[in-house]
């Protein structure tokens, strides 16, 4: 579904991603873990071109998105993204936050989008917040709305960039719960996270990144039960 | 209230060389500056032109400023490797425009507009409005650009990641938030612009200062006409400030918790 070949990214002299090749299959729930500065967020942001790769080729369902001639907006419509800091639009109500993109991109008419928004909000238990503004919500509520906003575009894949890292501990659960539901429904997901429990329970594959490389990857139970690389063992011993 | 009989009586005494107490002298001067020969109508005409100048200049300034700010921001936000050469050229023109306008005095610009570029035009007020608008545009551009940059980068990323194109993201997400942030500075710029319309008198625009100067010359006394228009300007600025505060409160609606 997403194919990455020889992806490198540097900021100035600093090489953040060093020749990464990887493939993400439909229906997979890929969880990326690793220490901060390992390049995992940059890798995720390259997948929908929020960061421009320095070199390498990324394709989405056969379309080369790193090709300057590709209509990147059309690709992004099929790849939802959820950010660490939610990035809800503070100048709009929740309903408008959710319906803006589907309506403006011509995916839905306003009435249809409103219905879709209500249905999605009901699903995450926030239907009473449709007319609230983001500033009136808690962090966990904001992140659930952000997920709903991405879902409203009916994406084929969802990218999560540390979706629970900015939340109060007691709100992490409600967001992970929504993500778990999505995973159960078969959504393709790429998740950068520090939630090892989530990685183990929901992930179909765990990637461990450090120093701009994918050092090790495996199916989660095997990955956590017997990691092979010394760096992975060291990292896991600190976080588990 | 009929001011005329007392005025004529006092004016008569003055003519005869009498020393009048301060308040009577004051009364005569006020009458001469504002009431005699229906001079207040001239001030009203002046105010009308001043407001007209402000509105036209404002419209030009905002449109021009927004356009320049969006072009410059769009240019700076292009992805490396996807730079558009035409946008680059327009960006250079915008930079030249803001540099020249902000680097030369308003007065000099007006003189050039009035006596060099449009030297054969008799419509002094319109030339003045154009000059003011073009001047204001450069300042508005910098204010708006600052405002656009003040919006968290995550907002643009969130909009783009949903598949919205650059201009929709700007229009619905970034610009409305920037607008709220820049409203105080923009309000100040508008107030400055309103006051700067007085400079148009230098190229013959018949606004408030122009009439006050004329009346002062006629009655050999500039104090009351000039202080009078100073008060008029102040009243309008107070009204504008009040309106600005009201608008700011309304835009803060989405901040309430």
Coordinates of C-alpha atoms in Angstrom, one line a residue:
Chain A
X1 CA 0.0 0.0 0.0
X2 CA 2.8 2.4 1.0
X3 CA 6.1 1.6 -0.4
X4 CA 9.3 3.3 0.7
X5 CA 12.5 2.9 -1.1
X6 CA 15.9 4.3 0.0
X7 CA 14.3 7.1 1.9
X8 CA 16.8 9.6 3.4
X9 CA 16.1 12.9 5.1
X10 CA 18.5 15.4 6.5
X11 CA 17.9 18.8 8.1
X12 CA 21.0 20.7 7.2
X13 CA 24.0 18.5 8.0
X14 CA 21.9 16.4 10.4
X15 CA 21.0 13.1 8.8
X16 CA 17.7 12.0 10.4
X17 CA 16.7 9.2 8.1
X18 CA 19.4 7.1 6.6
X19 CA 18.4 5.0 3.5
X20 CA 15.2 3.4 4.8
X21 CA 13.2 0.9 2.8
X22 CA 9.9 -0.4 4.0
X23 CA 6.6 -1.6 2.8
X24 CA 3.2 -1.2 4.6
X25 CA 0.5 -3.6 3.5
X26 CA -3.2 -3.0 3.5
X27 CA -4.8 -3.8 6.9
X28 CA -1.5 -3.7 8.7
X29 CA -1.2 -1.9 12.0
X30 CA 2.4 -0.9 12.1
X31 CA 3.7 0.5 15.4
X32 CA 6.9 2.5 15.3
X33 CA 8.8 2.8 18.6
X34 CA 12.2 4.2 19.5
X35 CA 14.0 6.8 21.5
X36 CA 13.4 10.5 20.8
X37 CA 15.5 11.8 18.0
X38 CA 15.5 8.4 16.3
X39 CA 13.7 9.8 13.3
X40 CA 10.4 7.9 13.8
X41 CA 8.2 11.0 13.6
X42 CA 10.1 12.3 10.6
X43 CA 9.6 8.9 8.9
X44 CA 5.9 9.1 9.5
X45 CA 5.7 12.7 8.3
X46 CA 7.5 11.8 5.1
X47 CA 4.8 9.3 4.3
X48 CA 2.3 12.1 3.5
X49 CA 5.0 14.5 2.5
X50 CA 4.7 16.9 5.4
X51 CA 8.5 16.5 5.3
X52 CA 10.1 16.4 1.8
X53 CA 12.5 13.5 1.6
X54 CA 16.1 14.5 0.7
X55 CA 16.3 11.4 -1.5
X56 CA 14.4 8.2 -2.1
X57 CA 11.0 7.2 -3.5
X58 CA 7.7 6.8 -1.7
X59 CA 4.7 5.4 -3.5
X60 CA 1.1 5.1 -2.4
X61 CA -0.9 2.4 -4.2
X62 CA 1.4 2.6 -7.1
X63 CA 1.5 6.4 -7.3
X64 CA 4.9 7.9 -6.8
X65 CA 4.1 10.7 -4.2
X66 CA 7.7 12.0 -4.2
X67 CA 7.3 12.9 -7.9
X68 CA 6.8 16.7 -8.1
X69 CA 4.1 16.2 -10.7
X70 CA 1.9 14.2 -8.4
X71 CA -1.1 16.0 -7.0
X72 CA -0.2 15.6 -3.3
X73 CA -3.6 16.9 -2.1
X74 CA -5.3 14.0 -3.8
X75 CA -3.0 11.6 -2.1
X76 CA -3.4 13.2 1.3
X77 CA -7.2 12.9 1.1
X78 CA -6.6 9.2 1.3
X79 CA -4.1 9.3 4.2
X80 CA -5.5 10.7 7.4
X81 CA -3.1 12.1 10.0
X82 CA -3.5 12.5 13.7
X83 CA -1.0 14.8 15.5
X84 CA 0.6 14.9 18.9
X85 CA -0.9 18.3 19.6
X86 CA -4.3 17.6 18.0
X87 CA -4.1 20.7 15.8
X88 CA -7.8 21.2 15.8
X89 CA -8.9 24.5 14.2
X90 CA -9.6 26.8 17.1
X91 CA -11.6 29.2 15.0
X92 CA -14.3 26.7 14.1
X93 CA -16.9 24.6 16.0
X94 CA -16.2 20.9 16.2
X95 CA -18.8 20.2 13.5
X96 CA -17.0 22.6 11.2
X97 CA -13.7 21.1 12.0
X98 CA -14.9 17.7 10.9
X99 CA -16.9 18.8 7.8
X100 CA -14.6 21.4 6.3
X101 CA -12.3 19.1 4.4
X102 CA -15.0 16.7 3.1
X103 CA -17.1 19.6 1.8
X104 CA -14.3 21.7 0.4
X105 CA -12.6 18.8 -1.4
X106 CA -16.0 17.9 -3.0
X107 CA -16.2 14.5 -1.2
X108 CA -19.6 15.3 0.4
X109 CA -22.3 17.9 0.3
X110 CA -22.6 19.9 3.5
X111 CA -25.8 18.1 4.7
X112 CA -24.2 14.7 4.0
X113 CA -21.0 15.8 5.8
X114 CA -23.1 17.0 8.8
X115 CA -24.7 13.6 9.0
X116 CA -21.4 11.9 8.8
X117 CA -19.9 14.1 11.5
X118 CA -22.9 13.4 13.8
X119 CA -22.5 9.6 13.2
X120 CA -18.7 9.8 13.9
X121 CA -19.1 11.9 17.0
X122 CA -21.7 9.5 18.3
X123 CA -19.2 6.7 17.8
X124 CA -16.6 8.4 20.1
X125 CA -19.3 9.5 22.5
X126 CA -19.0 13.2 21.8
X127 CA -22.2 14.0 19.9
X128 CA -23.1 16.7 22.4
X129 CA -19.9 18.6 21.6
X130 CA -20.7 19.3 17.9
X131 CA -21.3 23.0 18.5
X132 CA -18.5 23.5 21.0
X133 CA -15.2 25.1 20.2
X134 CA -11.9 23.2 20.7
X135 CA -10.9 25.4 23.6
X136 CA -13.8 24.1 25.6
X137 CA -12.7 20.4 25.3
X138 CA -10.2 18.4 27.3
X139 CA -7.1 16.9 25.7
X140 CA -8.6 13.5 25.3
X141 CA -11.7 14.9 23.8
X142 CA -9.7 17.0 21.4
X143 CA -7.7 14.0 20.2
X144 CA -10.8 11.9 19.7
X145 CA -12.2 14.7 17.6
X146 CA -9.0 14.9 15.7
X147 CA -9.3 11.2 14.9
X148 CA -12.9 11.7 13.8
X149 CA -11.8 14.7 11.6
X150 CA -9.3 12.5 9.8
X151 CA -11.9 9.7 9.5
X152 CA -14.4 12.0 7.9
X153 CA -12.3 12.0 4.7
X154 CA -12.8 8.2 4.6
X155 CA -9.0 7.6 4.4
X156 CA -7.5 4.3 3.4
X157 CA -4.7 4.7 5.9
X158 CA -4.3 6.6 9.2
X159 CA -1.0 8.0 10.4
X160 CA -0.7 8.7 14.1
X161 CA 2.2 10.9 15.3
X162 CA 2.5 10.2 19.1
X163 CA -1.3 10.7 19.6
X164 CA -1.2 10.2 23.3
X165 CA 2.1 12.0 24.3
X166 CA 0.5 15.3 25.0
X167 CA -2.3 13.9 27.1
X168 CA -2.9 13.7 30.8
X169 CA -2.3 10.1 31.8
X170 CA -6.0 9.6 32.7
X171 CA -7.0 10.6 29.2
X172 CA -4.7 8.2 27.3
X173 CA -7.1 5.3 27.7
X174 CA -10.0 6.9 25.9
X175 CA -7.9 7.8 22.9
X176 CA -6.3 4.3 22.7
X177 CA -9.8 2.8 23.0
X178 CA -10.9 4.6 19.8
X179 CA -7.7 3.6 18.0
X180 CA -8.3 0.0 19.1
X181 CA -11.8 0.1 17.6
X182 CA -10.4 1.4 14.3
X183 CA -7.8 -1.3 14.3
X184 CA -10.5 -4.0 14.9
X185 CA -12.4 -2.6 11.9
X186 CA -9.5 -3.3 9.7
X187 CA -8.1 0.2 9.2
X188 CA -4.6 0.4 8.0
X189 CA -2.6 2.3 10.6
X190 CA 0.9 3.5 11.1
X191 CA 1.4 4.6 14.7
X192 CA 4.4 6.3 16.3
X193 CA 3.9 5.9 20.0
X194 CA 5.5 5.3 23.4
X195 CA 2.6 3.2 24.5
X196 CA 4.1 -0.3 24.6
X197 CA 0.9 -1.9 25.8
X198 CA -0.9 -0.6 22.7
X199 CA 2.0 -1.8 20.5
X200 CA 1.7 -5.2 21.9
X201 CA -2.0 -5.5 21.9
X202 CA -3.0 -3.8 18.7
X203 CA 0.1 -3.8 16.5
X204 CA 0.5 -6.4 13.8
X205 CA 4.1 -5.4 13.4
X206 CA 6.5 -3.4 15.5
X207 CA 9.4 -1.4 14.1
X208 CA 12.2 -0.2 16.3
X209 CA 14.0 2.8 15.1
X210 CA 17.2 4.4 16.3
X211 CA 19.7 6.8 14.6
X212 CA 17.7 7.0 11.4
X213 CA 17.5 3.3 10.8
X214 CA 14.9 0.6 11.4
X215 CA 17.1 -1.6 13.6
X216 CA 14.7 -4.4 14.2
X217 CA 11.1 -5.4 13.4
X218 CA 8.9 -8.3 14.3
X219 CA 5.4 -9.4 15.1
X220 CA 4.7 -7.8 18.5
X221 CA 4.7 -10.8 20.8
X222 CA 8.0 -12.1 19.5
X223 CA 9.4 -8.6 19.4
X224 CA 8.7 -7.9 23.1
X225 CA 9.4 -11.5 24.3
X226 CA 12.8 -11.8 22.7
X227 CA 14.3 -8.8 21.1
X228 CA 17.5 -9.5 19.2
X229 CA 19.5 -6.3 18.8
X230 CA 21.4 -5.1 21.8
X231 CA 20.1 -1.6 21.3
X232 CA 16.5 -2.9 21.3
X233 CA 17.1 -4.9 24.4
X234 CA 18.5 -1.8 26.1
X235 CA 15.6 0.4 25.0
X236 CA 13.0 -2.1 26.1
X237 CA 14.6 -2.6 29.5
X238 CA 14.2 1.1 30.1
X239 CA 10.6 1.5 29.0
X240 CA 9.0 -1.7 30.1
Chain B
X1 CA -30.1 79.4 20.4
X2 CA -29.3 82.5 18.4
X3 CA -25.7 83.4 18.5
X4 CA -25.8 86.3 16.0
X5 CA -27.0 89.3 18.0
X6 CA -24.4 88.9 20.7
X7 CA -21.7 88.2 18.2
X8 CA -22.4 91.3 16.1
X9 CA -22.5 93.4 19.2
X10 CA -19.2 92.1 20.5
X11 CA -17.5 92.2 17.1
X12 CA -18.6 95.9 16.8
X13 CA -16.9 96.7 20.1
X14 CA -13.7 94.8 19.0
X15 CA -13.6 96.8 15.8
X16 CA -13.9 100.0 17.9
X17 CA -10.7 98.9 19.7
X18 CA -12.3 97.8 22.9
X19 CA -10.5 95.4 25.3
X20 CA -12.9 92.5 25.8
X21 CA -12.7 90.0 28.7
X22 CA -11.3 86.6 27.7
X23 CA -14.7 84.7 27.5
X24 CA -16.2 87.4 25.2
X25 CA -13.1 87.3 23.0
X26 CA -13.3 83.5 22.9
X27 CA -17.0 83.7 21.9
X28 CA -16.2 86.0 19.0
X29 CA -13.4 83.8 17.8
X30 CA -15.5 80.6 17.9
X31 CA -18.3 82.3 16.0
X32 CA -15.9 83.5 13.4
X33 CA -14.2 80.2 13.0
X34 CA -17.3 78.0 12.9
X35 CA -20.5 79.8 12.5
X36 CA -20.2 83.0 10.5
X37 CA -21.0 82.6 6.8
X38 CA -22.1 79.0 7.6
X39 CA -18.5 77.9 7.9
X40 CA -19.4 74.8 9.7
X41 CA -20.7 73.5 6.4
X42 CA -17.1 73.7 5.1
X43 CA -15.9 71.6 8.0
X44 CA -18.6 69.0 7.3
X45 CA -17.6 68.9 3.7
X46 CA -14.0 68.5 4.8
X47 CA -15.0 65.6 7.1
X48 CA -16.9 64.0 4.3
X49 CA -13.9 64.1 2.1
X50 CA -11.6 62.9 4.9
X51 CA -13.8 59.9 5.5
X52 CA -14.1 59.2 1.8
X53 CA -10.3 59.3 1.5
X54 CA -10.0 57.0 4.5
X55 CA -12.4 54.4 3.1
X56 CA -11.0 54.3 -0.4
X57 CA -7.4 54.2 0.9
X58 CA -8.4 51.5 3.4
X59 CA -9.9 49.4 0.6
X60 CA -6.8 49.8 -1.6
X61 CA -4.5 49.2 1.4
X62 CA -6.2 46.1 2.6
X63 CA -6.6 44.4 -0.8
X64 CA -3.0 45.3 -1.8
X65 CA -1.6 44.4 1.7
X66 CA -3.4 41.0 1.8
X67 CA -2.3 40.1 -1.7
X68 CA 1.3 41.0 -1.0
X69 CA 1.3 39.2 2.3
X70 CA -0.2 36.0 0.9
X71 CA 2.2 36.1 -2.1
X72 CA 5.2 36.5 0.1
X73 CA 4.1 33.9 2.6
X74 CA 3.2 31.5 -0.1
X75 CA 6.6 32.0 -1.7
X76 CA 8.4 31.4 1.6
X77 CA 6.3 28.2 2.4
X78 CA 7.0 26.4 -0.9
X79 CA 8.6 23.0 -0.6
X80 CA 12.2 23.0 -1.6
X81 CA 12.4 21.5 -5.1
X82 CA 8.9 22.6 -6.0
X83 CA 9.5 26.3 -6.2
X84 CA 7.6 28.3 -8.8
X85 CA 9.7 30.8 -10.8
X86 CA 6.8 33.1 -11.6
X87 CA 5.9 33.3 -7.9
X88 CA 9.6 34.1 -7.2
X89 CA 9.5 37.0 -9.6
X90 CA 6.2 38.4 -8.1
X91 CA 7.8 37.9 -4.7
X92 CA 10.7 40.1 -5.7
X93 CA 8.3 42.8 -6.9
X94 CA 6.4 42.7 -3.7
X95 CA 9.7 43.1 -1.7
X96 CA 10.7 46.1 -3.8
X97 CA 7.2 47.6 -3.2
X98 CA 7.3 47.3 0.6
X99 CA 10.9 48.4 0.7
X100 CA 10.4 51.6 -1.3
X101 CA 7.1 52.5 0.3
X102 CA 8.3 51.9 3.8
X103 CA 11.6 53.6 3.2
X104 CA 10.3 56.9 1.9
X105 CA 8.2 59.5 3.7
X106 CA 4.5 59.5 3.1
X107 CA 4.6 63.2 2.3
X108 CA 7.2 62.7 -0.4
X109 CA 5.1 59.9 -1.9
X110 CA 2.0 62.1 -2.0
X111 CA 3.9 64.9 -3.6
X112 CA 5.2 62.5 -6.3
X113 CA 1.8 61.1 -6.9
X114 CA 0.2 64.6 -7.1
X115 CA 2.9 66.6 -8.9
X116 CA 4.8 64.0 -10.9
X117 CA 2.8 61.0 -11.8
X118 CA -0.7 62.5 -12.0
X119 CA 0.4 66.1 -12.5
X120 CA -2.3 66.8 -15.0
X121 CA -5.1 65.4 -12.9
X122 CA -7.5 67.8 -11.2
X123 CA -9.0 65.1 -9.0
X124 CA -6.6 65.8 -6.1
X125 CA -8.6 63.8 -3.6
X126 CA -8.6 60.6 -5.6
X127 CA -4.9 60.9 -6.4
X128 CA -4.4 61.4 -2.6
X129 CA -6.6 58.3 -1.8
X130 CA -4.5 56.3 -4.3
X131 CA -1.3 57.4 -2.8
X132 CA -2.5 56.8 0.8
X133 CA -3.8 53.3 -0.2
X134 CA -0.6 52.3 -1.8
X135 CA 1.3 53.5 1.1
X136 CA -0.9 51.7 3.6
X137 CA -0.8 48.5 1.6
X138 CA 2.9 48.1 2.3
X139 CA 2.4 48.4 6.1
X140 CA -0.7 46.2 6.0
X141 CA 1.3 43.6 4.1
X142 CA 3.9 43.5 6.8
X143 CA 1.3 43.3 9.6
X144 CA -0.6 40.5 7.8
X145 CA 2.6 38.6 7.0
X146 CA 3.5 38.7 10.7
X147 CA 0.0 37.6 11.6
X148 CA 0.2 34.6 9.1
X149 CA 3.5 33.6 10.6
X150 CA 2.1 33.8 14.1
X151 CA -0.3 31.0 13.5
X152 CA 1.0 27.7 14.7
X153 CA 2.6 25.6 11.8
X154 CA 0.5 22.7 12.9
X155 CA -2.6 24.4 11.7
X156 CA -1.3 24.5 8.1
X157 CA -0.1 20.9 8.5
X158 CA -3.4 19.7 9.8
X159 CA -5.3 21.4 6.9
X160 CA -3.0 20.1 4.3
X161 CA -2.9 16.6 5.8
X162 CA -6.7 16.5 5.3
X163 CA -6.2 17.1 1.6
X164 CA -7.2 20.8 1.5
X165 CA -5.1 22.7 -0.9
X166 CA -2.8 25.6 0.1
X167 CA -5.3 28.4 -0.6
X168 CA -8.3 26.7 1.1
X169 CA -6.1 26.1 4.1
X170 CA -5.1 29.7 4.2
X171 CA -8.6 31.0 3.6
X172 CA -10.5 28.9 6.2
X173 CA -7.9 28.1 8.8
X174 CA -4.8 30.3 8.8
X175 CA -6.2 33.7 7.7
X176 CA -9.1 33.8 10.2
X177 CA -6.7 33.0 13.1
X178 CA -4.1 35.4 11.8
X179 CA -6.8 38.1 11.5
X180 CA -7.7 37.8 15.1
X181 CA -4.0 38.1 16.1
X182 CA -3.3 41.1 14.0
X183 CA -6.5 43.1 14.7
X184 CA -4.9 45.4 17.2
X185 CA -2.0 46.3 14.9
X186 CA -4.4 46.5 11.9
X187 CA -6.7 48.8 13.9
X188 CA -3.7 51.1 14.7
X189 CA -2.7 51.1 11.1
X190 CA -6.2 52.2 10.1
X191 CA -6.2 55.0 12.7
X192 CA -2.9 56.2 11.4
X193 CA -4.2 56.1 7.9
X194 CA -7.3 58.1 9.0
X195 CA -5.0 60.8 10.4
X196 CA -2.6 60.7 7.5
X197 CA -5.4 61.7 5.2
X198 CA -4.6 65.2 6.4
X199 CA -1.4 65.1 4.3
X200 CA -3.6 65.1 1.2
X201 CA -4.2 68.8 1.7
X202 CA -0.6 69.3 0.5
X203 CA -1.5 68.2 -3.0
X204 CA -4.7 70.1 -3.0
X205 CA -7.2 67.5 -1.8
X206 CA -10.1 69.4 -0.2
X207 CA -10.3 67.6 3.1
X208 CA -10.6 68.8 6.6
X209 CA -7.2 70.4 7.0
X210 CA -7.6 72.1 3.6
X211 CA -10.8 73.9 4.7
X212 CA -9.4 74.7 8.2
X213 CA -6.4 76.3 6.5
X214 CA -8.6 78.3 4.2
X215 CA -10.9 79.5 7.0
X216 CA -7.9 80.4 9.1
X217 CA -6.5 82.5 6.3
X218 CA -9.7 84.2 5.8
X219 CA -10.3 85.3 9.4
X220 CA -6.6 85.9 10.2
X221 CA -6.8 83.4 13.0
X222 CA -5.6 79.8 12.8
X223 CA -5.9 78.8 16.4
X224 CA -9.6 78.0 16.5
X225 CA -9.9 76.2 13.1
X226 CA -6.9 74.1 13.8
X227 CA -7.8 73.2 17.4
X228 CA -11.3 72.6 16.1
X229 CA -10.3 70.0 13.6
X230 CA -7.9 68.4 16.1
X231 CA -10.9 67.8 18.3
X232 CA -12.8 66.4 15.3
X233 CA -10.0 64.0 14.4
X234 CA -9.8 62.9 18.0
X235 CA -13.6 62.2 18.2
X236 CA -13.4 60.0 15.1
X237 CA -10.3 58.2 16.4
X238 CA -12.2 57.5 19.7
X239 CA -15.1 56.1 17.7
X240 CA -12.7 53.9 15.6
X241 CA -11.0 52.7 18.8
X242 CA -14.3 51.8 20.3
X243 CA -15.4 49.9 17.2
X244 CA -12.1 48.0 17.2
X245 CA -12.5 46.9 20.8
X246 CA -16.0 45.7 20.0
X247 CA -14.8 43.6 17.0
X248 CA -11.9 42.2 19.0
X249 CA -14.4 41.0 21.7
X250 CA -16.5 39.3 19.1
X251 CA -13.6 37.5 17.4
X252 CA -12.5 36.2 20.8
X253 CA -15.7 34.2 20.9
X254 CA -14.0 30.9 20.1
X255 CA -11.6 31.4 23.0
X256 CA -14.3 31.1 25.6
X257 CA -14.2 28.0 27.7

